[in-house]
XYZ file of C-alpha atoms in Angstrom:
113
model
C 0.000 0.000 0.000
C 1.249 3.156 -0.655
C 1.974 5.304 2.609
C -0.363 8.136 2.299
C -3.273 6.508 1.454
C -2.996 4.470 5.293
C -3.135 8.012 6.914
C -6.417 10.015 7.844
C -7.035 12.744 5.610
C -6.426 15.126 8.235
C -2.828 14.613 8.392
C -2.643 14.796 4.716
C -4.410 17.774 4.367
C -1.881 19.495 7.645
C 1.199 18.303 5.657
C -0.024 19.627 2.231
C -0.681 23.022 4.042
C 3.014 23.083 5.654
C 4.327 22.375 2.021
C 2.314 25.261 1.462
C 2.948 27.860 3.946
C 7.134 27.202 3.274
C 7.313 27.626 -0.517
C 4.673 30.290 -0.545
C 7.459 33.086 1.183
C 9.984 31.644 -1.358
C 7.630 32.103 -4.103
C 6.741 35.133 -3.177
C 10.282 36.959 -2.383
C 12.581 35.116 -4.523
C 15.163 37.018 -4.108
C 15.390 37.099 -0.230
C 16.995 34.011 0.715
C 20.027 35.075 -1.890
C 20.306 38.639 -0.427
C 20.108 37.586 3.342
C 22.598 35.125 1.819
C 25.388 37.801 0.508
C 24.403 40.795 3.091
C 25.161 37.920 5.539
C 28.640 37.419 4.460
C 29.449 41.361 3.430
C 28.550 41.569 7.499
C 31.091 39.133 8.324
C 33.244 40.711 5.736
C 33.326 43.658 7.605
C 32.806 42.253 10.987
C 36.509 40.347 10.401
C 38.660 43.618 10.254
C 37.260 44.212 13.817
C 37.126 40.106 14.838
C 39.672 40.414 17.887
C 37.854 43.002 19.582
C 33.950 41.204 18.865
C 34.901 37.944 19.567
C 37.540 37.841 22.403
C 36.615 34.826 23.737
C 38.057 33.288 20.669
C 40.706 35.088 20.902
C 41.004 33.569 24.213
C 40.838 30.212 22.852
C 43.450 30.561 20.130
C 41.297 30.393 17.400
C 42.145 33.127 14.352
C 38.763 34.799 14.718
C 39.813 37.092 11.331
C 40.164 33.522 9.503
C 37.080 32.431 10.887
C 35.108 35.114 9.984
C 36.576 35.654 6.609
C 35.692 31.696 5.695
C 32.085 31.915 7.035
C 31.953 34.986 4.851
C 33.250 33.422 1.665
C 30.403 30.081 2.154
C 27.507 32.421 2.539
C 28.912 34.272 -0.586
C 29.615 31.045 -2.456
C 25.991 29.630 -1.284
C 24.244 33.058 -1.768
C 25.499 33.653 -5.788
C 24.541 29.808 -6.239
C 21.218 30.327 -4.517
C 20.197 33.373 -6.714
C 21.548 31.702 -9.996
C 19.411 28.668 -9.330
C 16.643 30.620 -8.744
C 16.993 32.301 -11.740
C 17.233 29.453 -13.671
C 14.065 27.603 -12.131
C 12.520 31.101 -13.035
C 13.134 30.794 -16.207
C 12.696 27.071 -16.983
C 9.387 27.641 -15.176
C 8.417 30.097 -17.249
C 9.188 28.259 -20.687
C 7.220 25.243 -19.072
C 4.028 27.060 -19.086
C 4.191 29.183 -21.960
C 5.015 26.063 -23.814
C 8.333 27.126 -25.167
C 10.315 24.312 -24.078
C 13.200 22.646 -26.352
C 11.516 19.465 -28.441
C 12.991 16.322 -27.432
C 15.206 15.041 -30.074
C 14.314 11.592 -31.539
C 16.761 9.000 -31.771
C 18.265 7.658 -35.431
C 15.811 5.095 -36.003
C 12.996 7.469 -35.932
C 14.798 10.230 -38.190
C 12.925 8.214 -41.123
């Protein structure tokens, strides 16, 4: 049996909603998660010229806090120009599904006849 038909609708209806709720801020502000993304790391960007004197319990521990911050910012770069490219990209392959512009599928050599 497949596992959603051996559940009351309710829960299926509650997990449909929640599905719902989460893509429905994504949908509607694509471009947040991306900027939060990049203003994120241009924070820690800045915040790593002044890292000794925010973080001195690091200091403390012997960790380079500069270092630190300085990676952290270049992964929530990284992530944050990834994140807004593939959103871009499922924009615009979105878009050619439903306007039906998409690429025909190329047939293979026996069917060229």
């Amino acid at each position: 049996m497949i596992q959603g038909q051996c559940q009351p609708p309710g829960k299926r209806d509650l997990r449909s909603m929640q599905r719902f709720q989460r893509g429905q801020i994504r949908h509607r502000h694509p471009v947040l998660f991306p900027v939060a993304l990049l203003l994120g790391a241009l924070g820690l960007l800045f915040a790593s010229s002044f890292a000794n004197t925010l973080f001195p319990l690091l200091v403390l521990l012997g960790v380079p806090s500069t270092q630190l911050c300085l990676a952290i910012a270049l992964v929530l770069g990284i992530a944050g120009s990834l994140t807004g490219i593939i959103g871009i990209i499922e924009r615009l392959d979105h878009r050619s599904t439903h306007t039906g512009l998409a690429m025909p599928k190329e047939h293979g050599h026996a069917d060229r006849n």
